[in-house]
């Protein structure tokens, strides 16, 4: 299939182009589009065949459910059975925005959209291009991230092209995304809401708005599950798959900042001697410190919003430049650091060295 490309400016969106993109989705096609978190790969959420195409284009396991994107609160009750009071509070405060909530689904939502689950994940994005596309498409777009399964999520249209050219009908270039990590996911079907995936909306923000909130225990595991200590299965099915992974081996270094830099420098030398191509992801201030083949900075030290925006691009750059080993320091796990460490631990396959 030939993929069509259009560029749309979020500040003055080309309505003709969006209408055309909406027609593609209404007719059962696939369109990659920007959201404030990462680029999504959209299809009509209520069309079984269209939703199934997403799995094929991405090479995504069929039990990994999609998120349904809406742009009108009145549409929520068309697809979910019950909206608990606490979900109304969250929607008032945080929608439109980077928060996904899980509800019991109505019959109208096909199994292909929910990976066979009786629940459905719903989000109301704030990106204007996403909102207009949803409107033009009939109100319900099923979209996971617009990458090939297993690769880092796309934060630029160029990443969608790398992964999906020739596999989707259209890619909308709306420029770089603002946030860079996927939405926070919270399950609203249990008695107490439960955080299933950390994101830009943090645990701390949710605690302030809710009476109580649980946390999926699998989020806090520190290593890969093995036979002796099997890890609990994550409640958000997508979180069990290998994810965000660069082709090289990524190692996270945890501990005192100076000791971590020392350790990374030593390891870079060792790996170079073995003939490996080394990469380090670090803060601007530390660039000069490392003799790695590839030194990539994410921005000023401790600017975690900047790290979030750049993380997936940097992992893709490591692939492009052929890095065999990639070193990065851990970040503190509170606030946005919760989401960052979640993605980085997975990218590193839980290889974490304590210094
Ligand atoms: P992506 O946007 O690519 O991260 O894909 C959406 C993710 O949302 C999936 O990988 C799941 O982890 C999560 N998700 C979607 N629907 C559900 C659901 N009904 N229950 C739990 N998690 C879900
Ligand atoms: Mg994804």
PDB file of C-alpha atoms in Angstrom, residues 158-349:
ATOM      1  CA  UNK A 158       9.519  10.614  10.952  1.00  0.00           C
ATOM      2  CA  UNK A 159       9.466   7.745  13.483  1.00  0.00           C
ATOM      3  CA  UNK A 160       6.064   6.654  12.127  1.00  0.00           C
ATOM      4  CA  UNK A 161       7.486   6.711   8.608  1.00  0.00           C
ATOM      5  CA  UNK A 162      10.472   4.554   9.680  1.00  0.00           C
ATOM      6  CA  UNK A 163       8.168   1.949  11.193  1.00  0.00           C
ATOM      7  CA  UNK A 164       4.967   2.071   9.142  1.00  0.00           C
ATOM      8  CA  UNK A 165       5.662   3.383   5.625  1.00  0.00           C
ATOM      9  CA  UNK A 166       3.743   1.203   3.178  1.00  0.00           C
ATOM     10  CA  UNK A 167       1.727  -0.402   6.007  1.00  0.00           C
ATOM     11  CA  UNK A 168      -0.804   2.402   6.707  1.00  0.00           C
ATOM     12  CA  UNK A 169      -2.940   4.686   4.534  1.00  0.00           C
ATOM     13  CA  UNK A 170      -1.776   8.028   5.866  1.00  0.00           C
ATOM     14  CA  UNK A 171       0.708   9.650   8.233  1.00  0.00           C
ATOM     15  CA  UNK A 172      -0.120  13.147   9.542  1.00  0.00           C
ATOM     16  CA  UNK A 173       2.940  15.186  10.483  1.00  0.00           C
ATOM     17  CA  UNK A 174       1.932  17.559  13.271  1.00  0.00           C
ATOM     18  CA  UNK A 175       5.481  18.246  14.491  1.00  0.00           C
ATOM     19  CA  UNK A 176       7.160  16.948  17.650  1.00  0.00           C
ATOM     20  CA  UNK A 177       4.848  15.853  20.489  1.00  0.00           C
ATOM     21  CA  UNK A 178       4.815  17.867  23.714  1.00  0.00           C
ATOM     22  CA  UNK A 179       5.077  15.140  26.360  1.00  0.00           C
ATOM     23  CA  UNK A 180       6.921  12.183  24.849  1.00  0.00           C
ATOM     24  CA  UNK A 181       5.775   9.297  27.090  1.00  0.00           C
ATOM     25  CA  UNK A 182       2.460   7.473  26.722  1.00  0.00           C
ATOM     26  CA  UNK A 183      -0.621   8.344  28.797  1.00  0.00           C
ATOM     27  CA  UNK A 184      -1.110   7.403  32.421  1.00  0.00           C
ATOM     28  CA  UNK A 185      -3.516   4.438  32.632  1.00  0.00           C
ATOM     29  CA  UNK A 186      -5.864   3.983  35.590  1.00  0.00           C
ATOM     30  CA  UNK A 187      -8.390   1.190  36.053  1.00  0.00           C
ATOM     31  CA  UNK A 188     -11.733   2.580  37.251  1.00  0.00           C
ATOM     32  CA  UNK A 189     -13.560  -0.777  37.329  1.00  0.00           C
ATOM     33  CA  UNK A 190     -12.304  -1.923  40.748  1.00  0.00           C
ATOM     34  CA  UNK A 191     -13.584  -0.564  44.100  1.00  0.00           C
ATOM     35  CA  UNK A 192     -10.468   1.549  44.407  1.00  0.00           C
ATOM     36  CA  UNK A 193      -8.953   3.005  41.230  1.00  0.00           C
ATOM     37  CA  UNK A 194      -5.661   1.318  40.323  1.00  0.00           C
ATOM     38  CA  UNK A 195      -2.705   2.813  38.475  1.00  0.00           C
ATOM     39  CA  UNK A 196      -1.686   0.432  35.673  1.00  0.00           C
ATOM     40  CA  UNK A 197       0.830   2.589  33.781  1.00  0.00           C
ATOM     41  CA  UNK A 198       2.545   5.744  35.045  1.00  0.00           C
ATOM     42  CA  UNK A 199       2.660   8.749  32.710  1.00  0.00           C
ATOM     43  CA  UNK A 200       2.677  12.523  32.678  1.00  0.00           C
ATOM     44  CA  UNK A 201      -0.289  12.527  35.088  1.00  0.00           C
ATOM     45  CA  UNK A 202       1.566  11.374  38.189  1.00  0.00           C
ATOM     46  CA  UNK A 203       0.596   9.179  41.136  1.00  0.00           C
ATOM     47  CA  UNK A 204       0.888  12.304  43.329  1.00  0.00           C
ATOM     48  CA  UNK A 205      -1.618  14.216  41.163  1.00  0.00           C
ATOM     49  CA  UNK A 206      -4.060  11.295  41.237  1.00  0.00           C
ATOM     50  CA  UNK A 207      -3.730  10.896  45.018  1.00  0.00           C
ATOM     51  CA  UNK A 208      -4.815  14.504  45.440  1.00  0.00           C
ATOM     52  CA  UNK A 209      -7.960  13.986  43.385  1.00  0.00           C
ATOM     53  CA  UNK A 210      -9.043  10.545  44.613  1.00  0.00           C
ATOM     54  CA  UNK A 211     -10.036   9.083  47.987  1.00  0.00           C
ATOM     55  CA  UNK A 212      -7.510   6.354  47.520  1.00  0.00           C
ATOM     56  CA  UNK A 213      -5.580   4.739  44.706  1.00  0.00           C
ATOM     57  CA  UNK A 214      -3.819   1.387  44.357  1.00  0.00           C
ATOM     58  CA  UNK A 215      -0.819   0.623  42.235  1.00  0.00           C
ATOM     59  CA  UNK A 216      -0.429  -2.449  40.043  1.00  0.00           C
ATOM     60  CA  UNK A 217       2.222  -4.420  42.012  1.00  0.00           C
ATOM     61  CA  UNK A 218       3.976  -5.435  38.788  1.00  0.00           C
ATOM     62  CA  UNK A 219       5.014  -1.772  38.301  1.00  0.00           C
ATOM     63  CA  UNK A 220       7.441  -1.953  41.157  1.00  0.00           C
ATOM     64  CA  UNK A 221       9.269  -5.095  40.231  1.00  0.00           C
ATOM     65  CA  UNK A 222      12.980  -4.621  39.907  1.00  0.00           C
ATOM     66  CA  UNK A 223      14.021  -7.499  37.697  1.00  0.00           C
ATOM     67  CA  UNK A 224      12.905  -9.769  34.901  1.00  0.00           C
ATOM     68  CA  UNK A 225      10.679 -12.535  36.241  1.00  0.00           C
ATOM     69  CA  UNK A 226      12.355 -15.907  36.537  1.00  0.00           C
ATOM     70  CA  UNK A 227      11.347 -19.342  37.743  1.00  0.00           C
ATOM     71  CA  UNK A 228      12.419 -18.717  41.324  1.00  0.00           C
ATOM     72  CA  UNK A 229      10.670 -15.364  41.662  1.00  0.00           C
ATOM     73  CA  UNK A 230       7.870 -15.149  39.155  1.00  0.00           C
ATOM     74  CA  UNK A 231       6.690 -11.550  38.853  1.00  0.00           C
ATOM     75  CA  UNK A 232       2.993 -10.716  39.103  1.00  0.00           C
ATOM     76  CA  UNK A 233       1.423 -10.368  35.646  1.00  0.00           C
ATOM     77  CA  UNK A 234       0.717  -6.716  34.828  1.00  0.00           C
ATOM     78  CA  UNK A 235      -2.977  -5.759  34.670  1.00  0.00           C
ATOM     79  CA  UNK A 236      -2.389  -3.617  31.561  1.00  0.00           C
ATOM     80  CA  UNK A 237      -1.646  -6.389  29.064  1.00  0.00           C
ATOM     81  CA  UNK A 238       0.689  -4.253  26.929  1.00  0.00           C
ATOM     82  CA  UNK A 239       3.046  -3.874  29.849  1.00  0.00           C
ATOM     83  CA  UNK A 240       4.065  -7.522  29.748  1.00  0.00           C
ATOM     84  CA  UNK A 241       5.619  -7.273  26.309  1.00  0.00           C
ATOM     85  CA  UNK A 242       9.181  -6.323  25.501  1.00  0.00           C
ATOM     86  CA  UNK A 243       8.905  -2.634  24.842  1.00  0.00           C
ATOM     87  CA  UNK A 244      10.713   0.525  23.888  1.00  0.00           C
ATOM     88  CA  UNK A 245      13.788  -1.570  23.384  1.00  0.00           C
ATOM     89  CA  UNK A 246      16.744  -0.297  21.404  1.00  0.00           C
ATOM     90  CA  UNK A 247      18.675  -2.948  19.466  1.00  0.00           C
ATOM     91  CA  UNK A 248      21.770  -2.456  21.624  1.00  0.00           C
ATOM     92  CA  UNK A 249      21.993  -3.631  25.229  1.00  0.00           C
ATOM     93  CA  UNK A 250      20.969  -0.858  27.575  1.00  0.00           C
ATOM     94  CA  UNK A 251      22.334  -0.654  31.123  1.00  0.00           C
ATOM     95  CA  UNK A 252      20.916   1.646  33.810  1.00  0.00           C
ATOM     96  CA  UNK A 253      23.234   2.801  36.566  1.00  0.00           C
ATOM     97  CA  UNK A 254      21.722   3.668  39.920  1.00  0.00           C
ATOM     98  CA  UNK A 255      23.407   5.432  42.837  1.00  0.00           C
ATOM     99  CA  UNK A 256      25.443   8.487  43.725  1.00  0.00           C
ATOM    100  CA  UNK A 257      25.875  10.724  40.657  1.00  0.00           C
ATOM    101  CA  UNK A 258      29.706  10.898  40.768  1.00  0.00           C
ATOM    102  CA  UNK A 259      30.035   7.158  41.426  1.00  0.00           C
ATOM    103  CA  UNK A 260      27.643   6.436  38.550  1.00  0.00           C
ATOM    104  CA  UNK A 261      29.671   8.573  36.136  1.00  0.00           C
ATOM    105  CA  UNK A 262      32.848   6.854  37.277  1.00  0.00           C
ATOM    106  CA  UNK A 263      31.298   3.437  36.739  1.00  0.00           C
ATOM    107  CA  UNK A 264      29.949   4.352  33.293  1.00  0.00           C
ATOM    108  CA  UNK A 265      33.336   5.719  32.181  1.00  0.00           C
ATOM    109  CA  UNK A 266      35.028   2.494  33.285  1.00  0.00           C
ATOM    110  CA  UNK A 267      32.472   0.324  31.504  1.00  0.00           C
ATOM    111  CA  UNK A 268      32.771   2.399  28.315  1.00  0.00           C
ATOM    112  CA  UNK A 269      36.512   1.677  28.232  1.00  0.00           C
ATOM    113  CA  UNK A 270      35.980  -2.025  28.868  1.00  0.00           C
ATOM    114  CA  UNK A 271      33.326  -2.337  26.175  1.00  0.00           C
ATOM    115  CA  UNK A 272      35.436  -0.406  23.667  1.00  0.00           C
ATOM    116  CA  UNK A 273      38.308  -2.798  24.272  1.00  0.00           C
ATOM    117  CA  UNK A 274      35.975  -5.636  23.388  1.00  0.00           C
ATOM    118  CA  UNK A 275      35.296  -3.857  20.097  1.00  0.00           C
ATOM    119  CA  UNK A 276      31.781  -2.729  21.051  1.00  0.00           C
ATOM    120  CA  UNK A 277      30.267   0.529  19.917  1.00  0.00           C
ATOM    121  CA  UNK A 278      29.305   2.425  23.066  1.00  0.00           C
ATOM    122  CA  UNK A 279      26.648   5.058  23.697  1.00  0.00           C
ATOM    123  CA  UNK A 280      25.718   7.131  26.712  1.00  0.00           C
ATOM    124  CA  UNK A 281      22.547   9.111  27.351  1.00  0.00           C
ATOM    125  CA  UNK A 282      23.340  11.938  29.775  1.00  0.00           C
ATOM    126  CA  UNK A 283      22.653  15.537  30.776  1.00  0.00           C
ATOM    127  CA  UNK A 284      24.180  18.468  28.824  1.00  0.00           C
ATOM    128  CA  UNK A 285      26.464  19.217  31.781  1.00  0.00           C
ATOM    129  CA  UNK A 286      28.021  15.735  31.607  1.00  0.00           C
ATOM    130  CA  UNK A 287      28.642  15.507  27.849  1.00  0.00           C
ATOM    131  CA  UNK A 288      32.373  16.178  28.080  1.00  0.00           C
ATOM    132  CA  UNK A 289      32.795  13.596  30.761  1.00  0.00           C
ATOM    133  CA  UNK A 290      32.248  10.506  28.637  1.00  0.00           C
ATOM    134  CA  UNK A 291      34.517   9.037  25.988  1.00  0.00           C
ATOM    135  CA  UNK A 292      31.724   6.945  24.453  1.00  0.00           C
ATOM    136  CA  UNK A 293      31.493   6.577  20.654  1.00  0.00           C
ATOM    137  CA  UNK A 294      28.053   8.174  20.825  1.00  0.00           C
ATOM    138  CA  UNK A 295      27.239  10.791  23.461  1.00  0.00           C
ATOM    139  CA  UNK A 296      23.595  11.875  23.492  1.00  0.00           C
ATOM    140  CA  UNK A 297      22.281  14.494  25.874  1.00  0.00           C
ATOM    141  CA  UNK A 298      18.646  14.868  26.813  1.00  0.00           C
ATOM    142  CA  UNK A 299      18.861  18.484  28.036  1.00  0.00           C
ATOM    143  CA  UNK A 300      19.788  20.176  31.321  1.00  0.00           C
ATOM    144  CA  UNK A 301      20.359  17.892  34.292  1.00  0.00           C
ATOM    145  CA  UNK A 302      17.171  17.143  36.248  1.00  0.00           C
ATOM    146  CA  UNK A 303      14.946  18.562  33.490  1.00  0.00           C
ATOM    147  CA  UNK A 304      12.825  15.437  33.429  1.00  0.00           C
ATOM    148  CA  UNK A 305      10.146  16.909  31.166  1.00  0.00           C
ATOM    149  CA  UNK A 306      12.906  17.372  28.604  1.00  0.00           C
ATOM    150  CA  UNK A 307      14.134  13.813  29.155  1.00  0.00           C
ATOM    151  CA  UNK A 308      10.557  12.579  28.608  1.00  0.00           C
ATOM    152  CA  UNK A 309      10.287  14.491  25.304  1.00  0.00           C
ATOM    153  CA  UNK A 310      13.620  13.153  24.086  1.00  0.00           C
ATOM    154  CA  UNK A 311      13.891   9.638  25.524  1.00  0.00           C
ATOM    155  CA  UNK A 312      12.347   7.645  22.666  1.00  0.00           C
ATOM    156  CA  UNK A 313      14.129   9.715  19.989  1.00  0.00           C
ATOM    157  CA  UNK A 314      17.448   9.096  21.737  1.00  0.00           C
ATOM    158  CA  UNK A 315      16.804   5.346  21.882  1.00  0.00           C
ATOM    159  CA  UNK A 316      16.075   5.385  18.140  1.00  0.00           C
ATOM    160  CA  UNK A 317      19.261   7.401  17.527  1.00  0.00           C
ATOM    161  CA  UNK A 318      21.226   4.695  19.348  1.00  0.00           C
ATOM    162  CA  UNK A 319      19.809   2.190  16.836  1.00  0.00           C
ATOM    163  CA  UNK A 320      20.574   4.381  13.818  1.00  0.00           C
ATOM    164  CA  UNK A 321      24.156   4.856  14.935  1.00  0.00           C
ATOM    165  CA  UNK A 322      24.578   1.158  15.654  1.00  0.00           C
ATOM    166  CA  UNK A 323      25.210   1.289  19.410  1.00  0.00           C
ATOM    167  CA  UNK A 324      25.993  -2.129  20.916  1.00  0.00           C
ATOM    168  CA  UNK A 325      25.864  -0.976  24.554  1.00  0.00           C
ATOM    169  CA  UNK A 326      23.993   2.026  25.942  1.00  0.00           C
ATOM    170  CA  UNK A 327      24.524   3.496  29.405  1.00  0.00           C
ATOM    171  CA  UNK A 328      22.237   5.877  31.278  1.00  0.00           C
ATOM    172  CA  UNK A 329      21.768   6.913  34.872  1.00  0.00           C
ATOM    173  CA  UNK A 330      18.504   6.212  36.655  1.00  0.00           C
ATOM    174  CA  UNK A 331      16.285   9.140  37.697  1.00  0.00           C
ATOM    175  CA  UNK A 332      14.446   9.595  41.029  1.00  0.00           C
ATOM    176  CA  UNK A 333      11.199   7.625  40.912  1.00  0.00           C
ATOM    177  CA  UNK A 334       8.782  10.320  42.125  1.00  0.00           C
ATOM    178  CA  UNK A 335       6.597  12.563  39.933  1.00  0.00           C
ATOM    179  CA  UNK A 336       7.337  12.222  36.240  1.00  0.00           C
ATOM    180  CA  UNK A 337      10.344  10.082  37.218  1.00  0.00           C
ATOM    181  CA  UNK A 338       7.896   7.206  37.867  1.00  0.00           C
ATOM    182  CA  UNK A 339       6.939   7.129  34.161  1.00  0.00           C
ATOM    183  CA  UNK A 340      10.509   7.691  33.001  1.00  0.00           C
ATOM    184  CA  UNK A 341      11.927   4.871  35.110  1.00  0.00           C
ATOM    185  CA  UNK A 342       9.094   2.586  33.993  1.00  0.00           C
ATOM    186  CA  UNK A 343      10.018   3.127  30.320  1.00  0.00           C
ATOM    187  CA  UNK A 344      13.775   3.078  30.955  1.00  0.00           C
ATOM    188  CA  UNK A 345      13.668  -0.140  33.011  1.00  0.00           C
ATOM    189  CA  UNK A 346      11.780  -1.828  30.199  1.00  0.00           C
ATOM    190  CA  UNK A 347      14.069  -0.418  27.509  1.00  0.00           C
ATOM    191  CA  UNK A 348      16.987  -1.809  29.505  1.00  0.00           C
ATOM    192  CA  UNK A 349      15.296  -5.199  29.985  1.00  0.00           C
TER     193      UNK A 349
END
